[in-house]
PDB file of C-alpha atoms in Angstrom:
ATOM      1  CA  UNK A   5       6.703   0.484  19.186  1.00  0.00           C
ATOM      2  CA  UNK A   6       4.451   3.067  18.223  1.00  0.00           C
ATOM      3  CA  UNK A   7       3.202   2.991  14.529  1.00  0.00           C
ATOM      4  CA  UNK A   8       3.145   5.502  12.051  1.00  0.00           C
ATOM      5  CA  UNK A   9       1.114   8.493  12.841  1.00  0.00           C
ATOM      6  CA  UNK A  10      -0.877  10.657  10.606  1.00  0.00           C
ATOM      7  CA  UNK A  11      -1.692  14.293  10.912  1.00  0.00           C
ATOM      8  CA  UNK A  12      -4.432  15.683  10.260  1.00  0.00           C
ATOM      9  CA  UNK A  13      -6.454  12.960  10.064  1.00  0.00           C
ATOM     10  CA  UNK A  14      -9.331  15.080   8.174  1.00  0.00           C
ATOM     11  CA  UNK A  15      -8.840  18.223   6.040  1.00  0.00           C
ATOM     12  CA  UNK A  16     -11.502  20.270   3.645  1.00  0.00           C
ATOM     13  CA  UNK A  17      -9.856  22.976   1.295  1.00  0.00           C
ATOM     14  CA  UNK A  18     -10.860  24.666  -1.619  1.00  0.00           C
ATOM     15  CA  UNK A  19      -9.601  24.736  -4.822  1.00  0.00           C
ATOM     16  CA  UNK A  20      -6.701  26.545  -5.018  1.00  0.00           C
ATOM     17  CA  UNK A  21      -5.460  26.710  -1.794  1.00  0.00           C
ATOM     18  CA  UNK A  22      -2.310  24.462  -0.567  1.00  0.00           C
ATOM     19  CA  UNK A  23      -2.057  22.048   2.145  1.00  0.00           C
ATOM     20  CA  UNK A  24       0.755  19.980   4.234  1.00  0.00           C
ATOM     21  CA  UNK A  25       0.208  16.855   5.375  1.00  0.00           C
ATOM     22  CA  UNK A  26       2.368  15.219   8.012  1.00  0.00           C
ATOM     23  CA  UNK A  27       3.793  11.739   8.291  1.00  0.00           C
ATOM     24  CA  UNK A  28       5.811  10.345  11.650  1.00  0.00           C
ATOM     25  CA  UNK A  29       7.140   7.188  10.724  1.00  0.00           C
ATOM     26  CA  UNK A  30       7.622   4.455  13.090  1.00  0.00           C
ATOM     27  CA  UNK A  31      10.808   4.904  15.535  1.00  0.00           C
ATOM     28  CA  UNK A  32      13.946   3.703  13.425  1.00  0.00           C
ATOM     29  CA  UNK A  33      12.775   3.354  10.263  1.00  0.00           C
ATOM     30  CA  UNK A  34      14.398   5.987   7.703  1.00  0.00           C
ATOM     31  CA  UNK A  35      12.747   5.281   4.707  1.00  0.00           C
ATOM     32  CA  UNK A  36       8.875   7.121   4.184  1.00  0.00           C
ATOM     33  CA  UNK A  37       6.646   6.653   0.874  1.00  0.00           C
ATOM     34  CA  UNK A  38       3.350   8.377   0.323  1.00  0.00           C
ATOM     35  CA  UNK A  39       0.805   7.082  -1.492  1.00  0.00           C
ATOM     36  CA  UNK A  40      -2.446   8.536  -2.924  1.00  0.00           C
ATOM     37  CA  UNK A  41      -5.926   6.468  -2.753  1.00  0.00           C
ATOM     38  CA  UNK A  42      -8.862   7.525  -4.970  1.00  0.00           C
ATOM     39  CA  UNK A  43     -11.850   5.054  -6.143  1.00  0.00           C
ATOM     40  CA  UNK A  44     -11.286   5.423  -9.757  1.00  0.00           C
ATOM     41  CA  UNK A  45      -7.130   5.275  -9.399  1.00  0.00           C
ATOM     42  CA  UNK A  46      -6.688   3.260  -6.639  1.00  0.00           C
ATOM     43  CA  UNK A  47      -3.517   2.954  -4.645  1.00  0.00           C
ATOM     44  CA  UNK A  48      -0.926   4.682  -6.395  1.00  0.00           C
ATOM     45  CA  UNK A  49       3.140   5.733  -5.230  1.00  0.00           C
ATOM     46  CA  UNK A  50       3.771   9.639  -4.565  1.00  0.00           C
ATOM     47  CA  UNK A  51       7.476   9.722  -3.587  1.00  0.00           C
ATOM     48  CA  UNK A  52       9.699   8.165  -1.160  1.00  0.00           C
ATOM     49  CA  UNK A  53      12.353   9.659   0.796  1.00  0.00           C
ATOM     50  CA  UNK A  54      15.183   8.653   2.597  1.00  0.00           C
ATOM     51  CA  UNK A  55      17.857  10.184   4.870  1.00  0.00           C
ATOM     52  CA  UNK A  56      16.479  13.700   3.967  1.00  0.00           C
ATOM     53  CA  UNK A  57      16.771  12.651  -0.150  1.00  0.00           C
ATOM     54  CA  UNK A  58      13.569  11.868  -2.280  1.00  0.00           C
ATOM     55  CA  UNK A  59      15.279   8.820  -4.218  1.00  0.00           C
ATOM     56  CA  UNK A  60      12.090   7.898  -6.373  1.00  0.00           C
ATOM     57  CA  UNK A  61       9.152   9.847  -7.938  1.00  0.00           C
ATOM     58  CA  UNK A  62       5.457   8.857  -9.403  1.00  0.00           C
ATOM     59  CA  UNK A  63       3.962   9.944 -12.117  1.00  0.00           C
ATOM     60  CA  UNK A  64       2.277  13.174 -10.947  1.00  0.00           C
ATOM     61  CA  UNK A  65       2.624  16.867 -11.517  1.00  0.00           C
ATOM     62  CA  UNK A  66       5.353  19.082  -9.310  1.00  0.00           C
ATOM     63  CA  UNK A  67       2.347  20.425  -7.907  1.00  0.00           C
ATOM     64  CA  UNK A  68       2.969  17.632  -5.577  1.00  0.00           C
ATOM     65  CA  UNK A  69       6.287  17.878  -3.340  1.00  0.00           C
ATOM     66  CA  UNK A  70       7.671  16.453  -0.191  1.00  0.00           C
ATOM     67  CA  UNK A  71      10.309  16.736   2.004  1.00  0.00           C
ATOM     68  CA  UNK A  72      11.705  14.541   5.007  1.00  0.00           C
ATOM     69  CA  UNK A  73      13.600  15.869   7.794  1.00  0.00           C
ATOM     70  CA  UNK A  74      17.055  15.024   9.890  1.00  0.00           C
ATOM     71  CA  UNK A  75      14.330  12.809  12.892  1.00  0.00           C
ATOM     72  CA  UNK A  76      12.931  10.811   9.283  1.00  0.00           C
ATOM     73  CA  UNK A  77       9.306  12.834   9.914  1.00  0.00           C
ATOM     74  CA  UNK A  78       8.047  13.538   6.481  1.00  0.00           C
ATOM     75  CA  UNK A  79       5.871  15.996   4.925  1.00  0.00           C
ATOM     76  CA  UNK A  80       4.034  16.318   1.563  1.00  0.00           C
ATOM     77  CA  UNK A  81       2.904  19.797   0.212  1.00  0.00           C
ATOM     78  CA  UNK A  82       0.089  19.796  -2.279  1.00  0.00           C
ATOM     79  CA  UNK A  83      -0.467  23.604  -3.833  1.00  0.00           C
ATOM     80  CA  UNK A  84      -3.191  24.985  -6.269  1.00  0.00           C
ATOM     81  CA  UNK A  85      -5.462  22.297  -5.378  1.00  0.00           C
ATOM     82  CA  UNK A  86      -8.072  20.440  -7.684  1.00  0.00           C
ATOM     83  CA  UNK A  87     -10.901  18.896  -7.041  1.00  0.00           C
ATOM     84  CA  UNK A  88      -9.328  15.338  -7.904  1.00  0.00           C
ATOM     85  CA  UNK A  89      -7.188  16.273  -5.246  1.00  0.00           C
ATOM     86  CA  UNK A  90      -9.405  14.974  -3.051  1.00  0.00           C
ATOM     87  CA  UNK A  91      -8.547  11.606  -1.768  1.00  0.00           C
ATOM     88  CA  UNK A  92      -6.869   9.480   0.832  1.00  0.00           C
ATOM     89  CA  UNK A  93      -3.258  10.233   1.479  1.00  0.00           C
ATOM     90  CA  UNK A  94      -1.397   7.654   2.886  1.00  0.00           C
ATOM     91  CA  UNK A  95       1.885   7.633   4.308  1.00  0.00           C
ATOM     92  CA  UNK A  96       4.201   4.231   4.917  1.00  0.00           C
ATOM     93  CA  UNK A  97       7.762   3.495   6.437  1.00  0.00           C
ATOM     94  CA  UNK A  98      10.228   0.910   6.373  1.00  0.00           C
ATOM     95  CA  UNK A  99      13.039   0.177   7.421  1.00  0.00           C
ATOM     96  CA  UNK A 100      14.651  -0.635   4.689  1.00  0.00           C
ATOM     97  CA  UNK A 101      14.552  -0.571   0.324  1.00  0.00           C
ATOM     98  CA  UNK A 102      13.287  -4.854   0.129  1.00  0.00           C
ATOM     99  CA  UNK A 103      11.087  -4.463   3.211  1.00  0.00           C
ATOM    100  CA  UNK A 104       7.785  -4.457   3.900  1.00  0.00           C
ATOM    101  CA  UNK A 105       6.458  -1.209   4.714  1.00  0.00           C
ATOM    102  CA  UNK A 106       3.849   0.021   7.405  1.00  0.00           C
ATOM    103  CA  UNK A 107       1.285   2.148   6.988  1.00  0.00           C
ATOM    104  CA  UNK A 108      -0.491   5.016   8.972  1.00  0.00           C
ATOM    105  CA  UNK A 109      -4.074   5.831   8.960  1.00  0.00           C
ATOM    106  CA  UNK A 110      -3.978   7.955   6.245  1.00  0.00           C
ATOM    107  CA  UNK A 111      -5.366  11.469   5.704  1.00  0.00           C
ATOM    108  CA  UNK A 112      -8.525  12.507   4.445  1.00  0.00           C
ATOM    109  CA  UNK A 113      -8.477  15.455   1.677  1.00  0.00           C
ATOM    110  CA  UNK A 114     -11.632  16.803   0.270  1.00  0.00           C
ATOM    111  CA  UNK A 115     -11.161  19.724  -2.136  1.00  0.00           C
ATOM    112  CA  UNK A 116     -14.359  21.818  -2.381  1.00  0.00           C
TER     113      UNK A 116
ATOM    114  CA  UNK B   7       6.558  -1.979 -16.466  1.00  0.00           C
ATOM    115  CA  UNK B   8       5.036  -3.807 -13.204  1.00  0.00           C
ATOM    116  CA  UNK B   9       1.728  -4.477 -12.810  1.00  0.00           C
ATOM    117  CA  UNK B  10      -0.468  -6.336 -10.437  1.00  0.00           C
ATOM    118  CA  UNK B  11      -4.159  -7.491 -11.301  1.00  0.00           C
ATOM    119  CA  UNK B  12      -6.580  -8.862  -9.147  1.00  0.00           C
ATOM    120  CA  UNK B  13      -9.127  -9.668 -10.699  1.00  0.00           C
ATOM    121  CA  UNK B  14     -11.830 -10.353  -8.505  1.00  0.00           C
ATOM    122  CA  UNK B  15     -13.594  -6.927  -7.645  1.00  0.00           C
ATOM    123  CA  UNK B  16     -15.822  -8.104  -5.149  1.00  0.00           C
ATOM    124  CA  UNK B  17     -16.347 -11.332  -3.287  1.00  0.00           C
ATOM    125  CA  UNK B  18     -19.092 -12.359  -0.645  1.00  0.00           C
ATOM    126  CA  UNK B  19     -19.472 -15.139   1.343  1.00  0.00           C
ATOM    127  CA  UNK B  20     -20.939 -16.843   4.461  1.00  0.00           C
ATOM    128  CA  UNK B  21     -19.248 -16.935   7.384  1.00  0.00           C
ATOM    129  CA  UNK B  22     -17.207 -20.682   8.150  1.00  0.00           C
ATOM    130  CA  UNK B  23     -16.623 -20.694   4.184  1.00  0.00           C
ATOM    131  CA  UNK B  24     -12.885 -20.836   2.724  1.00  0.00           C
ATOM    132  CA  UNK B  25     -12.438 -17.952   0.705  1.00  0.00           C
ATOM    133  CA  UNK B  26      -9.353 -17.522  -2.379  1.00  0.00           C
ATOM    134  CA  UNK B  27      -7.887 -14.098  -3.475  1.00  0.00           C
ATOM    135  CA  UNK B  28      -6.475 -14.141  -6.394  1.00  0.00           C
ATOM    136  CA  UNK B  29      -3.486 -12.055  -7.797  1.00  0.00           C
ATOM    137  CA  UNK B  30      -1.271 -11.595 -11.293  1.00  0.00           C
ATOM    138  CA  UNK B  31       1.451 -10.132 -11.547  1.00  0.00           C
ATOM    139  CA  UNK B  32       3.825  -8.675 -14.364  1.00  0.00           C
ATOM    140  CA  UNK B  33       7.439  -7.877 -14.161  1.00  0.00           C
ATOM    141  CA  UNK B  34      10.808  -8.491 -16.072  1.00  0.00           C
ATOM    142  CA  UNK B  35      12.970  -8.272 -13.414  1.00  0.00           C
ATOM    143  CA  UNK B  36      14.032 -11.562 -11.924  1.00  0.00           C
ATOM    144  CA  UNK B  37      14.471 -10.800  -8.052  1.00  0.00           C
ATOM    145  CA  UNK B  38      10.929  -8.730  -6.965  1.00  0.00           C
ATOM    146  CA  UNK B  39       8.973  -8.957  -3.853  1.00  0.00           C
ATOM    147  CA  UNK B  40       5.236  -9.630  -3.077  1.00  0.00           C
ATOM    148  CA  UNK B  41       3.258  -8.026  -0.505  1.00  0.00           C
ATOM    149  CA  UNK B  42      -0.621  -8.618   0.843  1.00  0.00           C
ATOM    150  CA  UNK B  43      -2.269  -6.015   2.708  1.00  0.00           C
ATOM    151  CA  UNK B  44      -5.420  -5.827   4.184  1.00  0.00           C
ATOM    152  CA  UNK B  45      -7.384  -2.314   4.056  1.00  0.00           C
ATOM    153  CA  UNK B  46     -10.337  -2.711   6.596  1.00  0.00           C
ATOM    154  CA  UNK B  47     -13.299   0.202   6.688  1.00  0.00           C
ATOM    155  CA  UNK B  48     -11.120   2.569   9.023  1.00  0.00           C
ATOM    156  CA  UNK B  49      -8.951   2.964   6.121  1.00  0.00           C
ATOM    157  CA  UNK B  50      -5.408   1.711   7.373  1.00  0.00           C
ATOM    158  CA  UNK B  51      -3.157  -0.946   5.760  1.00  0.00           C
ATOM    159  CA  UNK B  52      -2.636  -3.829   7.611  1.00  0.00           C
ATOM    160  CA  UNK B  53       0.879  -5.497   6.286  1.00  0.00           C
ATOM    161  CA  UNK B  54      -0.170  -9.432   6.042  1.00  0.00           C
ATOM    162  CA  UNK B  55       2.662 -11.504   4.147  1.00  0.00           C
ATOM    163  CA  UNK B  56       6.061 -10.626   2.131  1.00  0.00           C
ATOM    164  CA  UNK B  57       7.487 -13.353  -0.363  1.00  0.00           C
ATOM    165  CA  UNK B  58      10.889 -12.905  -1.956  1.00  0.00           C
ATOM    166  CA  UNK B  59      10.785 -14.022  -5.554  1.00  0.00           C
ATOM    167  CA  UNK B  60      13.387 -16.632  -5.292  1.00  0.00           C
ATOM    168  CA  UNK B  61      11.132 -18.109  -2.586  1.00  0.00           C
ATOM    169  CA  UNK B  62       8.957 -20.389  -3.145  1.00  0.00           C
ATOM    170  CA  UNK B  63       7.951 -22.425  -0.403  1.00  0.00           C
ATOM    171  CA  UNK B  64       3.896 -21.648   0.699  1.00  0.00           C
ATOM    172  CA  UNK B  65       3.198 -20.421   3.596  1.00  0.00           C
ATOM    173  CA  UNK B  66      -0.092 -21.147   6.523  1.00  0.00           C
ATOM    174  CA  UNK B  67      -0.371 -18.978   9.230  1.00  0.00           C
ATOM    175  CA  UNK B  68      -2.993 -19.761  11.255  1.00  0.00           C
ATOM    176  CA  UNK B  69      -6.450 -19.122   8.963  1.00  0.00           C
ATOM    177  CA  UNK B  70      -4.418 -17.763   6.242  1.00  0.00           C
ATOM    178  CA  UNK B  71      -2.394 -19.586   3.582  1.00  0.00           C
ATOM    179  CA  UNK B  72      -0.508 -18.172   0.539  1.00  0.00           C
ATOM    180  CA  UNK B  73       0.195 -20.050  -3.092  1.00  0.00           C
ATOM    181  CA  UNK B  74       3.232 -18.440  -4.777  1.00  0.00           C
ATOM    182  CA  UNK B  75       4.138 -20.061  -8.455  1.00  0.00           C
ATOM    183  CA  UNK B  76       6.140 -18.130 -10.430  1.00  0.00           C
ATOM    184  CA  UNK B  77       5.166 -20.428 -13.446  1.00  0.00           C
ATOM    185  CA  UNK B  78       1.880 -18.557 -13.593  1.00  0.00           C
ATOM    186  CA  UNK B  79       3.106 -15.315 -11.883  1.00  0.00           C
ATOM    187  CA  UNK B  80       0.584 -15.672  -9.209  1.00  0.00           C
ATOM    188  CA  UNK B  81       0.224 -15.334  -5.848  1.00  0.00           C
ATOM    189  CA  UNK B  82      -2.644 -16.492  -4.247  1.00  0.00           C
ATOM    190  CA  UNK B  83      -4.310 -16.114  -0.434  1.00  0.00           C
ATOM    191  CA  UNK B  84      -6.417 -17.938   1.151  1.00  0.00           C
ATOM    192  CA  UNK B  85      -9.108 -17.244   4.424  1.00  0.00           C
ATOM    193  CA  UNK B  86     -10.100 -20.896   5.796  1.00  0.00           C
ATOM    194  CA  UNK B  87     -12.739 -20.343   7.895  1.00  0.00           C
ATOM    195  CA  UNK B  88     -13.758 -16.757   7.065  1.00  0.00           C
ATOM    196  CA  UNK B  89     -15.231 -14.971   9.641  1.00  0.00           C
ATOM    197  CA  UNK B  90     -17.086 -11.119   9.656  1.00  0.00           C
ATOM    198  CA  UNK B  91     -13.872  -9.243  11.123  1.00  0.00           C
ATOM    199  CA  UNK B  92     -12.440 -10.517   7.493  1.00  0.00           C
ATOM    200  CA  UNK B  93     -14.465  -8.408   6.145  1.00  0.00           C
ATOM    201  CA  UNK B  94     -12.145  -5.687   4.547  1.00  0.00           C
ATOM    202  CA  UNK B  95     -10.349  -4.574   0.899  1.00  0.00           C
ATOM    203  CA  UNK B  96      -7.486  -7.041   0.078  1.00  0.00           C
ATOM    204  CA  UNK B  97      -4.541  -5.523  -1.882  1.00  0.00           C
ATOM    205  CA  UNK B  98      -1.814  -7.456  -3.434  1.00  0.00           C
ATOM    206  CA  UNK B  99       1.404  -5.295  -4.185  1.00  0.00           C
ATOM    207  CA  UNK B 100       3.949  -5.847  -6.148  1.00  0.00           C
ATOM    208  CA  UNK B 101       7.889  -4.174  -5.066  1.00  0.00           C
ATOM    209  CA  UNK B 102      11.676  -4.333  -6.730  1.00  0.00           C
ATOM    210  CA  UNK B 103      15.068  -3.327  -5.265  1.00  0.00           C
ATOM    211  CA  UNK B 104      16.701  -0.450  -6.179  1.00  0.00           C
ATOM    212  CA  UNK B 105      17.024   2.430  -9.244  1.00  0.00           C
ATOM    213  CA  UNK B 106      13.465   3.652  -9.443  1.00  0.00           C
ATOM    214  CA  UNK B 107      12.114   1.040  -7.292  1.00  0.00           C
ATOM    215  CA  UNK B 108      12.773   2.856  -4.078  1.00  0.00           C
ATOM    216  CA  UNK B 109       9.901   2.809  -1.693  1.00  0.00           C
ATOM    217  CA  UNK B 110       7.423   1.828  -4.266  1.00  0.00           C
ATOM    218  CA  UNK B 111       4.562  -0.407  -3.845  1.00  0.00           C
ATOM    219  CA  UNK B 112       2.477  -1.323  -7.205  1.00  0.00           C
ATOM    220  CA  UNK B 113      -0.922  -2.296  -5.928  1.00  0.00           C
ATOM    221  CA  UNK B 114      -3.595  -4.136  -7.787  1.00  0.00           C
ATOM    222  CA  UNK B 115      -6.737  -2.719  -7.535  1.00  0.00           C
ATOM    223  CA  UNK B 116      -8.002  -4.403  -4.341  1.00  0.00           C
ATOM    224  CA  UNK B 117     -10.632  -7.008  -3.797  1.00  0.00           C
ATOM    225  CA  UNK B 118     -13.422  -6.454  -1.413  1.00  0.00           C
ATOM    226  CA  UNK B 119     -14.361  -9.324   0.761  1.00  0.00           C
ATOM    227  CA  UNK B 120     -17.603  -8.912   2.114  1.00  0.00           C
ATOM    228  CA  UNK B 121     -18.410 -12.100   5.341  1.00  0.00           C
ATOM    229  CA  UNK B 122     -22.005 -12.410   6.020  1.00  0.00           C
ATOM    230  CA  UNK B 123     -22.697 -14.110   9.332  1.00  0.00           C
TER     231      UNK B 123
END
């Protein structure tokens, strides 16, 4: 089975601008969290979706959005970008709400 | 509130050496789920072990070994053996079912295992 794939893998913006980030979870599995990864924050939970419908929420402002379509692909939206924006965005599915989830490679936001 | 510590930040050691993570964890529900990952330097999450709380039992697989005691909320993992391809961030997580738990990991703040040869 093919894992979860990232795209893009690499992405500079500057502040300001918006970018989408794309997430194609592994074949089956209908339920797709994103997570962001900064040195002073660590790992910390974005959203998750499932079946189309974000059922949970971090803490961080609606600048931040998703959205997951009918196929379970998943995309997250950031607009008006900051500079602490810049980080490693990393998306996970799972096949279910008590398993373990998978991981893709991640994508790589620096915000000039 | 959840939370996960680990509080080793950084560990280094010599290759063949046995090497313990260690991990705390903090939750008032009764049925959670713990997670290990391993975050090596291309930046992926490698899923490494899931325990159920009402599980107990310790686990070996191969070079690795996990201590789960819910007596002292910890949850433990052990390299025997370590070897340079260790050599990677080690995240314990920390997951409930249902409500707001949907799809989310709490993560401790990693430690970084360093294997010298």
């Amino acid at each position: 089975k093919a894992g979860v794939t990232q795209t893009p893998r690499y992405l500079i913006k500057t502040r300001g601008q918006q970018v989408t980030l794309s997430c194609s979870p592994i074949s089956g599995h209908r339920s797709v969290s994103w997570y962001q990864q900064t040195p002073g924050q660590g790992l910390q939970f974005l959203f998750e979706y499932f079946s189309e419908t974000q059922r949970n929420k971090g803490n961080f402002p609606g600048r931040f959005s998703g959205r997951q379509f009918s196929n379970s692909r998943s995309e997250m939206n950031v607009s008006t970008l900051e500079l602490g924006d810049s980080a490693l965005y990393l998306c996970a599915s799972s096949p279910g709400q008590i398993n373990e989830q998978f991981f893709g490679p991640g994508t790589r936001l620096t915000v000039l | 509130a959840q939370k996960v510590t680990q509080a080793q930040t950084e560990i280094s050691v010599v290759e063949k050496e046995d090497v313990t993570l260690d991990c705390v964890y903090e939750t008032r529900d009764t049925t959670y789920y713990l997670f290990w990952y391993k975050q090596p330097p291309s930046g992926e999450l490698v899923f490494l072990i899931r325990r159920n709380s009402f599980d107990e039992q310790n686990e070996i697989s191969g070079r690795y070994s996990w201590n789960f005691q819910k007596s002292t909320s910890s949850f433990n993992f052990t390299i025997t053996a370590s070897q340079v391809v260790d050599s990677a961030v080690y995240f314990c997580a920390l997951s409930h079912a249902g409500g707001t738990s949907y799809g989310k990991l709490t993560f401790g703040q990693g430690t970084i295992l360093t294997v010298h040869p």
